[in-house]
Coordinates of C-alpha atoms in Angstrom, one line a residue:
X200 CA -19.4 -3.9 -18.9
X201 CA -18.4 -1.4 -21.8
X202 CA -15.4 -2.2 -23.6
X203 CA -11.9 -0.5 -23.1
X204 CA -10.6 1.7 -25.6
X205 CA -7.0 2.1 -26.2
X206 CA -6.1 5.4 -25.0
X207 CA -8.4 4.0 -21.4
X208 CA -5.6 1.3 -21.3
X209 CA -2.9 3.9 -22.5
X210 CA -3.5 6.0 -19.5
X211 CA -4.3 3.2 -17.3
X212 CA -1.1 1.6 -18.1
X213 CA 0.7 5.0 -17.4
X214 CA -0.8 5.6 -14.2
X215 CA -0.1 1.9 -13.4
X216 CA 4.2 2.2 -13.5
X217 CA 3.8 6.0 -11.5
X218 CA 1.5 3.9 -8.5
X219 CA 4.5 1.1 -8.9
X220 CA 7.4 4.1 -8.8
X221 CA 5.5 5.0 -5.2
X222 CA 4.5 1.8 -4.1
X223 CA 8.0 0.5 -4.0
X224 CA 9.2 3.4 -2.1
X225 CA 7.2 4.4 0.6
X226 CA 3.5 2.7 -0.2
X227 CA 0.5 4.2 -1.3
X228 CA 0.5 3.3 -5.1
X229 CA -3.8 2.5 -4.7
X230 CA -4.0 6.3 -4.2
X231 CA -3.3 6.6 -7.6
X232 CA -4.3 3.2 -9.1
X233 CA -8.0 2.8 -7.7
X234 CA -9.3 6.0 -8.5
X235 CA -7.6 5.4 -12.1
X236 CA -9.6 2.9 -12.8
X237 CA -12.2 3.9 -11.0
X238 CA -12.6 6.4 -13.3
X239 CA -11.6 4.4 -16.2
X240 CA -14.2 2.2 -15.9
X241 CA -17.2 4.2 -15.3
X242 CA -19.5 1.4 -16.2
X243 CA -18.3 -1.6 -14.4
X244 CA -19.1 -2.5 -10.6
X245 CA -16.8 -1.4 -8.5
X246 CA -15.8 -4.7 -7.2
X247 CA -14.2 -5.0 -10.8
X248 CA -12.0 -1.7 -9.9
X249 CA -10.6 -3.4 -6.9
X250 CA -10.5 -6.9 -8.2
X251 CA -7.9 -5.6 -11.2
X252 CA -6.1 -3.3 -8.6
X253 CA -4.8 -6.1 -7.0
X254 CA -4.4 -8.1 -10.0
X255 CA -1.7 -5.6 -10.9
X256 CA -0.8 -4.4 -7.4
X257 CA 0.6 -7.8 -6.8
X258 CA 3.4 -7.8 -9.3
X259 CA 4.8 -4.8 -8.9
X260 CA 4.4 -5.1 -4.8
X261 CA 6.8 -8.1 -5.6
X262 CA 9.4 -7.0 -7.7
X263 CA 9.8 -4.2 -4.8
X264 CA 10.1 -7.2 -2.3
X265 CA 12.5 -9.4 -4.0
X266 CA 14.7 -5.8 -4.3
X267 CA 14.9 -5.1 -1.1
X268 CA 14.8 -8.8 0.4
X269 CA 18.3 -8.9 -1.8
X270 CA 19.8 -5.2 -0.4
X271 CA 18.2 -4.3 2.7
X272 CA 18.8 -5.3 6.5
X273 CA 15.0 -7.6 7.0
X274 CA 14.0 -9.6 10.1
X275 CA 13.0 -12.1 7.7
X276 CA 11.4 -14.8 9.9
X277 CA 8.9 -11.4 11.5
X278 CA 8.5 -10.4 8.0
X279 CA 7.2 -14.0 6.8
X280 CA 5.1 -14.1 10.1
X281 CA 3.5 -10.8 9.1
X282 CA 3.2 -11.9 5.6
X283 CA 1.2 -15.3 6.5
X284 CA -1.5 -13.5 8.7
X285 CA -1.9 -10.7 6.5
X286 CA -2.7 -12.7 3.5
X287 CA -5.5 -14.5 5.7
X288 CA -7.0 -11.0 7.2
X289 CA -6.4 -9.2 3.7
X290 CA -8.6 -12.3 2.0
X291 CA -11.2 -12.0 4.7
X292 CA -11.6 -8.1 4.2
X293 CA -11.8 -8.5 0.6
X294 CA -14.9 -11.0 1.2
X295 CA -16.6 -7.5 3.0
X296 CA -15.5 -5.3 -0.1
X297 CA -18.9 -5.9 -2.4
X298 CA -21.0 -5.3 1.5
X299 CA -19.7 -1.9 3.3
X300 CA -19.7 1.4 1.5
X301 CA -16.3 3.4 0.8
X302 CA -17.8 6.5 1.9
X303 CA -18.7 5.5 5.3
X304 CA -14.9 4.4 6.1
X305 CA -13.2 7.7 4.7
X306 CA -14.1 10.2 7.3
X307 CA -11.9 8.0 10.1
X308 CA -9.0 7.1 7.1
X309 CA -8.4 11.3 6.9
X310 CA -8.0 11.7 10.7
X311 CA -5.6 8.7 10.8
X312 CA -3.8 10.1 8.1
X313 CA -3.5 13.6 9.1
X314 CA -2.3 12.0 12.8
X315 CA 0.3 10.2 10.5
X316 CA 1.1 13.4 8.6
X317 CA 1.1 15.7 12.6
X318 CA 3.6 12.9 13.7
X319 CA 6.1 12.8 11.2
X320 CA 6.0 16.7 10.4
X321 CA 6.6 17.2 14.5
X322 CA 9.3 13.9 14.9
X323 CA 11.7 15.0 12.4
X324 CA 13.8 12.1 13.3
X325 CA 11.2 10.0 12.9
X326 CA 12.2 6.8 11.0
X327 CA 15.8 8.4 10.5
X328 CA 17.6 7.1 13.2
X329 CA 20.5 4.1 14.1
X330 CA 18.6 1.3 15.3
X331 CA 21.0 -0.5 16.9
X332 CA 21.4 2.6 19.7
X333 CA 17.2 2.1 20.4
X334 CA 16.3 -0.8 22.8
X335 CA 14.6 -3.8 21.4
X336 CA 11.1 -3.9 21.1
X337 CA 9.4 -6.0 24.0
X338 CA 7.4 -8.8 23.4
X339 CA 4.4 -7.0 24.2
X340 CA 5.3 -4.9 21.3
X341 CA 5.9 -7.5 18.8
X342 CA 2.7 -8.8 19.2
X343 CA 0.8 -5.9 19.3
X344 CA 2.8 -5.2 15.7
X345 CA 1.5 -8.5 14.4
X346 CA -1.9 -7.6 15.3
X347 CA -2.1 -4.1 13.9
X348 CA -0.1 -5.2 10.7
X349 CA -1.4 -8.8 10.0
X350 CA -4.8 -8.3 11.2
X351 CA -6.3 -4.8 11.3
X352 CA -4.3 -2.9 8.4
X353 CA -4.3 -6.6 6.1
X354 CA -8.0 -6.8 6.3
X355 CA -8.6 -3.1 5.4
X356 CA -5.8 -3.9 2.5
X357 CA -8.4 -6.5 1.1
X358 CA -11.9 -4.0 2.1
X359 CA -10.6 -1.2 0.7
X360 CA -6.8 -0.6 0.2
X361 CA -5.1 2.3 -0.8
X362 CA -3.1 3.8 1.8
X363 CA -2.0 0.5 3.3
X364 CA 1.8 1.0 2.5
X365 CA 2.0 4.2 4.4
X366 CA -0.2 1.9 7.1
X367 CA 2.3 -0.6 7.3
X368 CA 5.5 1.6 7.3
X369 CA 4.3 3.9 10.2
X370 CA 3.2 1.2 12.2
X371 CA 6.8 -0.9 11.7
X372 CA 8.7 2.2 12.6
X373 CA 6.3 3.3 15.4
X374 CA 6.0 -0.1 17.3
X375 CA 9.5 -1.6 16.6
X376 CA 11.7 1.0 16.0
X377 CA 12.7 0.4 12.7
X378 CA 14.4 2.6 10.2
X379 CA 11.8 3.7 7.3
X380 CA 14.1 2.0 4.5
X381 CA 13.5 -1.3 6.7
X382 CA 9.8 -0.8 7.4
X383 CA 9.5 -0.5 3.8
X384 CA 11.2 -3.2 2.9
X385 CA 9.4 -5.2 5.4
X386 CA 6.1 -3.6 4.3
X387 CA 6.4 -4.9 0.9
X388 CA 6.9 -8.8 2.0
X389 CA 3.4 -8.0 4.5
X390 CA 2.2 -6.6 1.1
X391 CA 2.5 -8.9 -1.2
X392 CA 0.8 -11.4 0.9
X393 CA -2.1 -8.8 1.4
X394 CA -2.5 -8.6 -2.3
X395 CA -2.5 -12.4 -2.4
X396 CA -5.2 -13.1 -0.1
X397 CA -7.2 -10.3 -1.7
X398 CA -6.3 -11.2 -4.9
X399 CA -8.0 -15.0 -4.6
X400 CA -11.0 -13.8 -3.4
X401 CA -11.7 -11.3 -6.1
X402 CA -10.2 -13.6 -8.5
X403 CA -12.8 -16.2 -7.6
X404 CA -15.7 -13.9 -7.7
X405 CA -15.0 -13.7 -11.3
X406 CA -14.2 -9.6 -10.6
X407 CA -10.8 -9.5 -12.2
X408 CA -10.3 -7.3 -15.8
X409 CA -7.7 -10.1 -17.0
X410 CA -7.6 -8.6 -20.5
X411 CA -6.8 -5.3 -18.9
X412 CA -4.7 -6.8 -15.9
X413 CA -1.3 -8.1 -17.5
X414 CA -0.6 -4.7 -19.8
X415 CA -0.9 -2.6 -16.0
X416 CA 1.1 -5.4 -14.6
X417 CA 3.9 -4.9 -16.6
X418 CA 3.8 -1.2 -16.3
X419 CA 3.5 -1.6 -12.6
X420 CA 6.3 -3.7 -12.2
X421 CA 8.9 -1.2 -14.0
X422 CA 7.8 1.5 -11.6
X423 CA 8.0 -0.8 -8.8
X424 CA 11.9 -1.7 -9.5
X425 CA 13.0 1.6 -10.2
X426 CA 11.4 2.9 -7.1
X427 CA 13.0 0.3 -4.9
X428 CA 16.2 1.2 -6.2
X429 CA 16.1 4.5 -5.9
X430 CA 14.7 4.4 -2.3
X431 CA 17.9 1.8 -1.6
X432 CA 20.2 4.6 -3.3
X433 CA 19.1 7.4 -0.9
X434 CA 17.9 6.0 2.2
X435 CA 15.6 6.8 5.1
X436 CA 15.3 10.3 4.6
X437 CA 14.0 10.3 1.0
X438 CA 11.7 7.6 1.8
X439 CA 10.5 10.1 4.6
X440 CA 9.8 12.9 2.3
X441 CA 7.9 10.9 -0.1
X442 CA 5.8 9.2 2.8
X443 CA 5.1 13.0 3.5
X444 CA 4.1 13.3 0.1
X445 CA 1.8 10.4 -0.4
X446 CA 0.3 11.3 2.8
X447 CA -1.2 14.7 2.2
X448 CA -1.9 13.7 -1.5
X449 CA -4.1 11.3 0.1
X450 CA -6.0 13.3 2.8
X451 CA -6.5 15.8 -0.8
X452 CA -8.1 12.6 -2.4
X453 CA -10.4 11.8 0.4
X454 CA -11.6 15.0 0.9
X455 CA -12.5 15.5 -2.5
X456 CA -13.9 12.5 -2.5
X457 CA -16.0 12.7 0.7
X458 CA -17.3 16.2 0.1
X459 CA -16.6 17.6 -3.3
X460 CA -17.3 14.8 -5.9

């Protein structure tokens, strides 16, 4: 591996408290982490890339937790439920990550996406509305929300990863109804035990940047708390726009990368 210089760390560091800032408040920070360093670190495997992604991810993914755990309404005993499985799946995906190629994935991530994007653009209410007046979900529900958020979307978390906040948060307010600020605040509990599981396995490997790691971390982790905050000042619907945001910024990335890089 080449050495970092200082400006590489600079920028990395910069880009690392931005992906906290939209991490914290809707998910999505690895579309702007990964391909940072990524890019950063042209010579290294990109095992390494991932490895210190979640390294980093994981701090700031719990200072967003620990903020809303202490403001917003959680179903804390779902939420650790999530949590647990998703830090199992999350590890076994991350075990895959070195074996199945990016590129073949990123065709089926964009039309995902854009269905996320179609649904929210044509549900304006989507996310927005009192959850006490919607009935609750059936059991049936529940557990198919425990196996699309702890299994399916925690194991691409650990393959792959960036994206898996806006994952989470759609798939909270689409199978149980709840608000976006609560399906963010659950998805950063589910994410931080994601980044965990990940995180051992690439740890382990030896793939972890560690002199590059803790510098991001602290970056990430100021973005991260003044994201949560501000998402907790202005509720639902700004967490809605930004989701919108992140969304299309992403399908943009994924394209590029898929068929102009």
């Amino acid at each position: 591996m080449s050495d970092i210089t200082l400006t590489t760390a600079v920028v990395l560091c910069v880009v690392a408290a931005l992906a906290g800032w939209v991490d914290a408040v809707v998910g999505g920070g690895g579309l702007l982490l990964l391909p940072a360093l990524l890019l950063g670190l042209p010579d290294s495997s990109p095992t390494y890339a991932l490895g210190t992604n979640k390294a980093v991810a994981v701090t700031g993914t719990s200072i967003a937790a620990v903020t809303y755990a202490r403001k917003a309404p959680l179903d804390r005993p779902l939420a650790w439920r999530l949590a647990g499985l998703a830090l199992l799946s999350a590890a076994g995906g991350a075990l895959f990550a070195s074996a199945v190629s990016k590129e073949a994935l990123q065709p089926l991530i964009m039309v995902v996406l854009l269905t996320v994007a179609g649904f929210v653009v044509f549900r304006p209410r989507f996310g927005l509305g009192d959850e006490g007046a919607a009935p609750a979900p059936t059991r049936a529900r529940r557990a198919l929300a425990l196996l699309v958020v702890g299994v399916v979307i925690a194991f691409y978390d650990g393959l792959i990863g960036p994206g898996t906040g806006t994952f989470l948060v759609i798939t909270l307010v689409g199978l149980l109804g709840m608000s976006m600020l609560r399906a963010t605040a659950t998805a950063k509990i589910v994410n931080v035990g994601t980044n965990l599981g990940a995180l051992a396995v690439f740890a382990g490997n030896g793939t972890v940047l560690w002199q590059l790691a803790p510098a991001m971390a602290l970056f990430n982790m100021a973005g991260a708390w003044a994201g949560a905050h501000m998402a907790l000042r202005r509720g639902s619907g700004f967490v809605r726009a930004v989701l919108l945001v992140v969304v299309t910024a992403l399908v943009a990335r994924l394209a590029y990368d898929q068929w102009w890089s």
